[in-house]
Coordinates of C-alpha atoms in Angstrom, one line a residue:
S1 CA 0.0 0.0 0.0
I2 CA 1.1 3.6 -0.6
H3 CA 0.5 6.2 2.1
L4 CA 1.0 9.9 1.1
V5 CA 1.6 12.7 3.5
Y6 CA 1.6 16.2 2.0
L7 CA 4.1 18.6 3.5
F8 CA 2.6 22.1 3.9
S9 CA -0.2 21.4 1.4
N10 CA -2.2 24.3 2.7
R11 CA 0.6 26.8 2.6
P12 CA 0.2 30.5 1.6
S13 CA 0.7 31.4 -2.0
G14 CA 4.3 32.3 -2.9
P15 CA 6.3 33.3 -6.0
L16 CA 7.3 29.8 -6.8
D17 CA 4.2 27.9 -5.6
A18 CA 2.7 27.0 -9.1
C19 CA 4.4 24.8 -11.7
S20 CA 2.3 26.2 -14.6
L21 CA 0.1 29.2 -15.6
G22 CA -3.2 28.6 -17.5
A23 CA -4.7 25.3 -18.4
G24 CA -4.7 22.8 -21.3
P25 CA -2.0 22.1 -23.8
G26 CA -1.0 25.8 -24.2
R27 CA -0.3 26.4 -20.5
Q28 CA 3.0 28.0 -19.6
A29 CA 5.4 25.9 -17.6
L30 CA 6.8 27.8 -14.6
P31 CA 9.6 26.9 -12.1
C32 CA 8.3 25.8 -8.8
Q33 CA 9.4 24.4 -5.5
P34 CA 7.9 22.9 -2.3
P35 CA 7.5 25.2 0.7
P36 CA 10.0 24.9 3.6
T37 CA 9.2 23.0 6.8
N38 CA 11.0 21.7 9.8
M39 CA 12.5 18.5 8.5
K40 CA 13.1 17.1 12.0
E41 CA 9.6 15.6 11.7
F42 CA 10.9 13.3 8.9
M43 CA 14.5 12.6 9.9
Q44 CA 15.8 9.2 10.9
I45 CA 18.3 9.4 13.8
R46 CA 21.2 7.1 14.5
V47 CA 23.8 7.4 17.2
D48 CA 27.1 5.6 17.4
P49 CA 29.3 4.0 18.6
P50 CA 27.2 1.2 20.1
G51 CA 26.6 1.7 23.8
I52 CA 27.1 5.4 23.7
T53 CA 23.6 6.1 24.9
C54 CA 23.3 6.1 28.7
G55 CA 21.2 3.8 30.8
N56 CA 22.5 0.3 30.0
P57 CA 23.7 -0.4 32.6
P58 CA 22.0 2.4 34.7
E59 CA 24.3 5.2 35.6
R60 CA 24.4 8.2 37.9
F61 CA 25.5 11.6 36.6
C62 CA 26.1 15.1 37.9
T63 CA 25.8 18.5 36.2
L64 CA 28.5 21.1 35.7
E65 CA 26.6 23.7 37.8
N66 CA 26.1 21.2 40.6
P67 CA 29.1 18.9 40.2
Y68 CA 28.9 17.2 43.5
L69 CA 25.2 16.6 43.6
C70 CA 25.1 13.4 41.6
S71 CA 21.6 12.3 42.4
D72 CA 20.4 12.1 38.7
E73 CA 20.2 8.7 37.1
C74 CA 19.9 7.4 33.5
D75 CA 18.2 4.0 33.2
A76 CA 17.2 2.6 29.8
S77 CA 14.7 0.2 31.4
S78 CA 12.6 3.1 32.9
P79 CA 10.5 5.3 30.7
D80 CA 10.9 8.2 33.1
L81 CA 14.7 7.8 33.4
S82 CA 15.7 6.8 29.8
H83 CA 17.1 9.2 27.2
P84 CA 16.9 7.4 23.8
P85 CA 18.0 9.1 20.5
Q86 CA 14.4 9.8 19.3
L87 CA 14.0 12.4 22.0
M88 CA 16.2 14.8 19.9
G89 CA 13.4 15.0 17.3
D90 CA 10.2 14.8 19.4
R91 CA 7.7 17.5 20.0
E92 CA 8.1 18.7 23.6
R93 CA 4.7 19.4 25.1
G94 CA 3.7 21.0 28.4
G95 CA 7.1 22.5 29.1
L96 CA 8.7 19.1 29.7
I97 CA 12.1 18.9 28.2
T98 CA 13.2 15.5 26.8
Y99 CA 16.7 14.8 25.6
W100 CA 19.1 12.1 24.4
Q101 CA 22.1 11.6 26.7
T102 CA 25.4 9.7 26.4
I103 CA 27.3 7.8 29.0
T104 CA 29.6 9.9 31.3
W105 CA 33.3 10.3 30.7
S106 CA 34.3 7.7 33.2
R107 CA 37.0 6.3 30.9
Y108 CA 39.0 9.5 30.7
P109 CA 41.6 10.1 29.3
E110 CA 40.1 8.0 26.5
P111 CA 38.2 10.5 24.3
L112 CA 34.4 10.6 24.7
L113 CA 33.3 10.5 21.1
A114 CA 29.7 10.3 19.8
N115 CA 28.2 10.6 16.3
I116 CA 24.6 11.7 15.6
T117 CA 23.5 10.9 12.0
L118 CA 20.4 12.4 10.6
S119 CA 19.0 10.8 7.5
W120 CA 16.3 11.8 5.0
N121 CA 17.6 9.8 2.0
K122 CA 16.4 12.7 -0.1
S123 CA 18.0 15.9 -1.4
L124 CA 17.0 18.9 0.8
E125 CA 17.8 22.6 0.6
V126 CA 18.3 24.3 3.9
V127 CA 16.4 27.6 4.1
D128 CA 17.2 28.9 7.6
D129 CA 19.5 28.4 10.6
I130 CA 20.0 24.8 11.7
I131 CA 19.8 24.8 15.5
I132 CA 21.0 22.1 17.9
T133 CA 20.0 22.5 21.5
F134 CA 22.3 21.0 24.2
E135 CA 21.3 20.4 27.8
Y136 CA 23.9 20.7 30.5
G137 CA 26.5 22.5 28.3
R138 CA 27.5 22.8 24.7
P139 CA 30.4 20.7 23.4
T140 CA 34.0 22.1 23.7
S141 CA 34.6 20.9 20.1
M142 CA 32.4 19.3 17.4
V143 CA 32.0 19.1 13.7
L144 CA 28.9 19.4 11.6
E145 CA 29.2 17.3 8.4
K146 CA 26.9 16.8 5.4
S147 CA 26.4 14.2 2.7
M148 CA 24.9 14.8 -0.7
D149 CA 24.8 11.2 -1.7
K150 CA 22.7 9.6 1.0
G151 CA 25.7 8.9 3.3
A152 CA 28.1 7.4 0.8
T153 CA 30.6 10.3 1.3
W154 CA 30.8 13.1 3.8
Q155 CA 32.3 16.6 3.9
P156 CA 32.6 19.1 6.7
Y157 CA 30.0 21.8 6.9
Q158 CA 31.4 23.8 9.9
F159 CA 33.8 23.3 12.8
Y160 CA 33.1 24.4 16.4
A161 CA 35.6 24.8 19.2
D162 CA 36.5 26.9 22.2
D163 CA 39.9 27.2 20.6
C164 CA 39.9 26.6 16.8
L165 CA 43.6 26.7 16.4
E166 CA 44.2 24.1 19.1
A167 CA 41.3 21.8 18.1
F168 CA 41.5 22.0 14.3
G169 CA 44.5 24.1 13.4
M170 CA 42.2 26.7 11.9
S171 CA 41.9 30.4 12.6
P172 CA 38.5 31.3 14.1
K173 CA 36.0 33.1 11.8
Q174 CA 32.4 34.1 11.8
V175 CA 30.0 34.3 8.9
S176 CA 30.2 38.1 9.1
D177 CA 33.9 37.7 8.1
L178 CA 32.9 36.1 4.8
A179 CA 32.6 37.9 1.4
P180 CA 30.4 37.1 -1.6
T181 CA 33.4 35.5 -3.3
N182 CA 34.1 32.9 -0.5
L183 CA 30.6 32.4 1.0
T184 CA 30.9 28.6 0.6
R185 CA 34.1 28.5 2.7
V186 CA 34.0 26.0 5.6
I187 CA 35.0 27.9 8.7
C188 CA 35.7 27.2 12.4
T189 CA 33.8 29.3 14.9
E190 CA 34.3 29.8 18.6
K191 CA 31.0 31.6 19.0
Y192 CA 29.0 28.5 20.2
S193 CA 31.6 26.6 22.2
R194 CA 32.9 28.8 25.0
W195 CA 31.5 28.2 28.4
V196 CA 28.9 30.8 29.5
G197 CA 26.8 28.5 31.7
A198 CA 24.6 25.6 30.7
K199 CA 21.3 27.4 31.3
E200 CA 22.2 30.7 29.6
E201 CA 23.4 29.3 26.3
K202 CA 22.2 26.0 24.9
N203 CA 22.1 26.4 21.2
V204 CA 24.8 25.6 18.6
V205 CA 23.8 27.2 15.2
F206 CA 24.8 26.6 11.6
E207 CA 24.1 30.1 10.3
V208 CA 22.2 30.0 7.0
R209 CA 20.3 33.2 7.3
A210 CA 23.5 35.2 7.7
R211 CA 24.9 33.6 4.6
F212 CA 21.8 34.5 2.6
G213 CA 22.1 38.0 4.0
V214 CA 25.5 38.5 2.3
F215 CA 23.6 38.8 -0.9
A216 CA 20.0 39.6 0.1
G217 CA 20.8 42.1 2.9
P218 CA 20.6 41.5 6.6
K219 CA 16.8 41.5 6.6
L220 CA 16.7 39.3 3.4
I221 CA 14.7 42.0 1.5
N222 CA 16.6 41.7 -1.8
M223 CA 16.0 38.0 -2.5
D224 CA 16.4 38.6 -6.2
A225 CA 20.1 39.2 -5.7
L226 CA 20.3 35.8 -3.9
Y227 CA 18.5 34.0 -6.7
V228 CA 20.9 35.5 -9.2
R229 CA 23.8 34.3 -7.2
M230 CA 22.2 30.9 -6.8
E231 CA 22.2 30.5 -10.6
T232 CA 25.5 32.1 -11.5
M233 CA 27.9 31.4 -8.6
K234 CA 29.4 27.9 -9.0
G235 CA 28.7 25.6 -6.1
L236 CA 26.5 28.0 -4.1
R237 CA 23.2 26.2 -4.5
D238 CA 24.9 22.9 -3.8
F239 CA 26.4 24.4 -0.6
F240 CA 22.9 24.6 0.9
T241 CA 22.0 21.1 -0.3
F242 CA 22.3 17.8 1.6
S243 CA 20.6 14.5 2.0
N244 CA 22.1 13.6 5.5
L245 CA 23.7 15.5 8.3
R246 CA 26.1 14.2 10.9
L247 CA 27.3 15.7 14.3
R248 CA 30.6 14.5 15.4
L249 CA 30.9 15.3 19.1
L250 CA 34.6 15.3 20.0
R251 CA 34.9 16.9 23.5
P252 CA 32.1 17.6 26.0
A253 CA 31.5 20.8 27.9
L254 CA 34.1 21.3 30.7
G255 CA 32.6 24.2 32.6
G256 CA 35.3 26.6 31.6
T257 CA 38.1 24.6 33.4
Y258 CA 40.3 21.7 32.7
V259 CA 39.1 18.1 33.1
Q260 CA 38.7 17.3 36.8
R261 CA 39.5 13.7 37.1
D262 CA 38.1 13.4 40.6
N263 CA 34.5 13.8 39.3
L264 CA 34.1 12.5 35.7
L265 CA 30.3 12.0 36.1
K266 CA 29.7 15.6 35.1
Y267 CA 31.0 15.2 31.6
F268 CA 28.6 13.9 28.9
Y269 CA 26.6 15.1 25.9
A270 CA 22.8 15.7 26.0
V271 CA 20.8 17.0 23.0
S272 CA 17.2 18.0 23.5
N273 CA 16.2 19.3 20.0
I274 CA 17.4 19.6 16.5
D275 CA 15.7 22.0 14.1
V276 CA 16.4 21.7 10.4
P277 CA 14.3 24.2 8.4
A278 CA 14.6 23.0 4.8
R279 CA 12.6 22.1 1.7
C280 CA 12.7 19.1 -0.6
R281 CA 15.0 19.8 -3.5
C282 CA 13.0 19.1 -6.6
N283 CA 15.1 21.1 -9.1
L284 CA 12.3 23.6 -9.5
H285 CA 10.1 21.0 -11.2
A286 CA 7.6 20.3 -8.3
S287 CA 5.6 22.4 -5.8
R288 CA 4.8 19.5 -3.5
C289 CA 6.8 16.9 -1.6
V290 CA 5.1 13.8 -0.2
L291 CA 6.0 11.1 2.2
R292 CA 5.4 7.8 0.4
D293 CA 6.0 4.7 2.4
A294 CA 8.3 6.5 4.8
T295 CA 10.3 8.0 1.8
L296 CA 10.3 11.6 0.8
Q297 CA 9.4 12.1 -2.9
C298 CA 8.9 15.2 -5.1
E299 CA 5.6 15.2 -7.0
C300 CA 7.2 16.0 -10.3
E301 CA 5.8 18.1 -13.1
H302 CA 7.2 19.4 -16.5
N303 CA 7.4 15.8 -17.7
T304 CA 10.2 15.1 -15.2
G305 CA 10.6 12.1 -12.9
G306 CA 12.7 10.6 -10.1
Q307 CA 12.8 11.3 -6.4
D308 CA 14.3 14.7 -7.0
C309 CA 12.7 15.3 -10.5
Q310 CA 16.3 14.8 -11.7
R311 CA 15.5 13.1 -15.0
C312 CA 13.0 13.1 -17.9
R313 CA 9.8 11.1 -17.4
G314 CA 9.5 7.9 -19.6
G315 CA 8.6 8.8 -23.2
F316 CA 10.0 12.4 -22.9
R317 CA 13.6 12.1 -23.9
S318 CA 13.8 14.3 -27.0
R319 CA 15.7 16.8 -25.0
S320 CA 18.1 16.3 -22.1
W321 CA 17.0 17.0 -18.6
R322 CA 17.8 20.3 -17.0
P323 CA 16.8 21.8 -13.6
G324 CA 14.6 24.8 -13.4
S325 CA 16.1 28.3 -13.0
Y326 CA 15.5 31.3 -10.8
L327 CA 16.4 33.4 -13.8
P328 CA 15.5 35.4 -15.7
L329 CA 13.9 37.6 -13.0
P330 CA 11.3 37.9 -11.7
R331 CA 9.7 34.5 -12.4
G332 CA 12.6 32.3 -13.6
A333 CA 12.3 29.5 -16.2
A334 CA 11.0 26.0 -15.9
N335 CA 13.6 25.0 -18.6
T336 CA 11.3 22.3 -20.0
Y337 CA 13.1 23.0 -23.3
C338 CA 16.5 22.7 -21.6
E339 CA 18.3 26.0 -22.2
C340 CA 21.8 24.6 -22.7
N341 CA 20.7 21.4 -24.4
G342 CA 22.8 19.3 -22.1
H343 CA 26.1 20.9 -23.2
S344 CA 26.7 23.1 -20.2
N345 CA 25.7 23.1 -16.5
R346 CA 26.6 26.8 -16.0
C347 CA 24.8 29.9 -16.9
S348 CA 25.6 33.6 -16.7
Y349 CA 23.0 36.2 -16.1
I350 CA 23.4 39.5 -18.0
D351 CA 21.3 41.8 -15.7
F352 CA 21.0 44.9 -17.9
I353 CA 19.3 43.0 -20.7
N354 CA 17.8 40.3 -18.3
V355 CA 19.1 37.4 -20.4
V356 CA 20.5 34.1 -19.2
T357 CA 23.3 32.7 -21.4
C358 CA 25.1 29.4 -21.2
V359 CA 28.7 29.4 -20.2
S360 CA 31.5 27.1 -21.4
C361 CA 29.5 25.1 -23.9
K362 CA 30.9 21.6 -24.3
H363 CA 30.9 19.1 -27.2
N364 CA 32.1 21.7 -29.7
T365 CA 28.8 23.7 -29.3
R366 CA 28.4 27.4 -29.0
G367 CA 25.6 30.0 -28.7
Q368 CA 23.3 31.4 -26.0
S369 CA 21.8 28.0 -25.5
C370 CA 24.7 25.9 -26.9
Q371 CA 22.5 25.4 -29.9
Y372 CA 25.1 26.0 -32.6
C373 CA 28.4 24.3 -33.6
R374 CA 31.8 25.9 -33.3
L375 CA 33.6 27.0 -36.4
G376 CA 35.2 23.9 -38.0
Y377 CA 32.2 21.7 -37.0
Y378 CA 28.7 21.2 -38.4
R379 CA 25.5 19.7 -36.9
N380 CA 24.8 16.1 -37.5
A381 CA 21.2 16.3 -38.5
S382 CA 20.6 12.6 -37.7
L383 CA 21.2 13.2 -34.0
P384 CA 19.0 15.1 -31.4
L385 CA 20.3 18.5 -30.3
D386 CA 21.3 17.2 -26.8
D387 CA 23.5 14.4 -28.1
D388 CA 27.2 14.6 -27.1
N389 CA 28.2 14.0 -30.8
I390 CA 25.8 16.6 -32.3
C391 CA 28.7 18.6 -33.7
A392 CA 30.9 16.7 -36.2
D393 CA 34.3 17.8 -37.3
C394 CA 34.3 19.4 -40.8
D395 CA 37.5 17.6 -41.5
C396 CA 38.0 19.6 -44.7
D397 CA 41.0 18.3 -46.8
P398 CA 43.8 20.8 -46.3
D399 CA 44.9 20.5 -50.0
G400 CA 41.5 20.4 -51.7
S401 CA 39.6 22.9 -49.6
A402 CA 39.9 26.7 -49.5
S403 CA 39.0 26.9 -45.8
P404 CA 38.9 24.6 -42.7
H405 CA 35.3 25.7 -42.1
C406 CA 32.3 24.1 -43.7
S407 CA 28.7 25.0 -44.2
D408 CA 25.9 24.1 -41.8
S409 CA 25.3 21.0 -43.8
G410 CA 29.0 20.0 -43.5
L411 CA 30.1 20.9 -47.1
C412 CA 33.6 22.3 -47.4
R413 CA 34.5 25.1 -49.8
C414 CA 36.6 23.5 -52.5
K415 CA 39.4 24.8 -54.7
A416 CA 39.1 24.6 -58.4
G417 CA 39.2 21.0 -59.6
A418 CA 38.4 19.5 -56.2
T419 CA 35.0 18.1 -55.1
G420 CA 33.3 16.0 -52.5
R421 CA 32.0 16.9 -49.0
R422 CA 35.6 17.2 -47.7
C423 CA 37.0 18.4 -51.1
D424 CA 39.1 15.3 -51.3
S425 CA 38.1 14.2 -54.8
C426 CA 38.7 15.6 -58.3
V427 CA 36.1 16.8 -60.8
S428 CA 36.3 15.4 -64.4
G429 CA 39.3 16.7 -66.3
F430 CA 41.4 17.3 -63.1
T431 CA 43.9 15.1 -61.3
W432 CA 45.0 15.2 -57.6
R433 CA 48.0 17.4 -57.4
G434 CA 47.8 19.5 -54.2
G435 CA 44.1 19.6 -54.4
G436 CA 43.3 19.5 -58.2
A437 CA 45.4 20.2 -61.3
E438 CA 44.0 20.3 -64.8
N439 CA 44.7 17.2 -66.9
L440 CA 47.1 17.7 -69.9
C441 CA 46.5 14.2 -71.1
D442 CA 44.3 11.3 -70.4
S443 CA 43.1 8.0 -71.8
E444 CA 40.0 9.4 -73.5
R445 CA 40.1 12.9 -75.0
L446 CA 43.6 14.3 -74.7
L447 CA 45.7 11.5 -76.1
C448 CA 49.4 11.7 -76.5
Q449 CA 50.4 11.8 -80.2
N450 CA 52.7 9.5 -82.2
G451 CA 52.9 6.8 -79.6
G452 CA 53.6 9.1 -76.6
T453 CA 52.8 7.9 -73.1
C454 CA 50.6 9.9 -70.6
V455 CA 52.3 10.1 -67.2
D456 CA 50.1 11.1 -64.2
F457 CA 47.7 13.0 -66.6
L458 CA 50.3 15.8 -66.5
R459 CA 52.8 15.1 -69.3
C460 CA 53.5 13.0 -72.4
T461 CA 56.6 10.9 -72.6
C462 CA 57.8 10.6 -76.2
P463 CA 58.8 7.1 -77.5
G464 CA 62.6 6.6 -77.9
N465 CA 62.3 5.5 -81.6
S466 CA 60.5 8.6 -82.8
T467 CA 61.9 9.7 -86.2
G468 CA 62.7 13.1 -87.4
T469 CA 62.9 16.1 -85.1
S470 CA 61.4 15.2 -81.8
V471 CA 59.3 18.2 -80.8
R472 CA 57.2 18.3 -77.6
K473 CA 54.5 21.0 -77.4
M474 CA 51.5 21.4 -75.2
G475 CA 52.1 17.9 -73.8
R476 CA 52.0 16.2 -77.2
C477 CA 54.7 14.1 -78.7
C478 CA 55.6 14.7 -82.4
D479 CA 58.2 13.5 -84.8
D480 CA 58.5 16.7 -86.8
E481 CA 57.4 20.3 -86.9
G482 CA 54.4 19.5 -88.9
G483 CA 53.3 16.9 -86.5
A484 CA 53.8 19.4 -83.7
S485 CA 51.6 22.0 -85.5
A486 CA 48.9 19.3 -86.0
A487 CA 49.1 18.3 -82.4
L488 CA 48.7 21.9 -81.3
K489 CA 45.6 22.4 -83.5
H490 CA 44.1 19.2 -82.1
F491 CA 44.6 20.4 -78.5
L492 CA 43.0 23.7 -79.2
L493 CA 40.1 22.0 -80.9
L494 CA 39.5 19.9 -77.9
A495 CA 39.9 22.8 -75.6
T496 CA 37.1 24.7 -77.4
R497 CA 34.8 21.7 -77.0
R498 CA 35.2 21.5 -73.2

């Protein structure tokens, strides 16, 4: 059976909420995307290593603010005393705070390490700050990582430490230190790791809104500027895309001091909430995302298909797939006709004429939409426009052609006497000598006289036993002056008949 859950199906209308305008076959396709929601409602949570969650066996613990009052207990067998991983993503009601908790650091100096992996198995685009709420103190050092391929590979998103140089060998930075040219830089921040009290500061933040603000302004008023950058700045849109997140907790909160070995029960990790405001990434080909049998899925339009609308639907393969675009402003383009025809994945926006043009066309193509062939190539009419081999080499013969370029149909411009698509053959009456030389003799019309032999259609070789004065004129062999005169007349006669 298939169970569908619509995410934000009753949302307010927005600029990219509809995938088409009008009705019927003539309707206009428009770029569209699902609305944002808190994706913690749909994340799968896994913690490791095994046994890192407290309560099995039951264990006492203290807090950093009351380090010698160790009356709290974690017991996995008791619903009131257990702290399983799913409490990081639950809805806390009635003011009761629930949280996941690890074992204490009783094995110091062995590191207390824990990983929290959040999985959606679906490409998402983060739209606001990711906030992780820690009870009893934020970690001294940790790393937020992301995966874009459902956990196959991972890359750092941001480093956090009370001393970035000591922990990671990185100079501390904040998002406000970044410029438009290096906005996707992975930084280490000390803002969320220094001890200021467990009750006063609980949140560790991955600042998305501040990064958006570099382009859209601090209040995100100029979103058009952000959309332009999303389309034209390489890697920017992918920077905000992930399918999985992972928190690597490397060192727990210490209370602003060194590790106190006489009371290790006050060192542990506890996470009460993780907010992940994001939307399903549907490549601007869907306005809705559904939960189908526990799997997120875009409801694709524009004849696209796949979990992320990342390919053409069956039966619609006349043009290569392409994601929708925020450009040109203000409404963008659905790109159902694939602007770059599969020969480029980069576009440049020329704002003063409001035109999007393809950049770095591949496969020997050129043009605003990579729809033409470069000089020296011609379009293979038997292939679709998005085929990698659409532009064939003119391959004009360097001897027989007057130019290395050919016509749109692939015909090279030939020198006199040469013919063929590549100008690599001779017309009648010419022989191949550097591209076409006129024949002076042949086996049909311009015969050598008096037994002479035609060599390479270019000259007559007189026989050795010719009598009289051997005269050679106009490529004809003669045995006397009279013969020479007759041969000349014969040649001129033939010439007038050509």
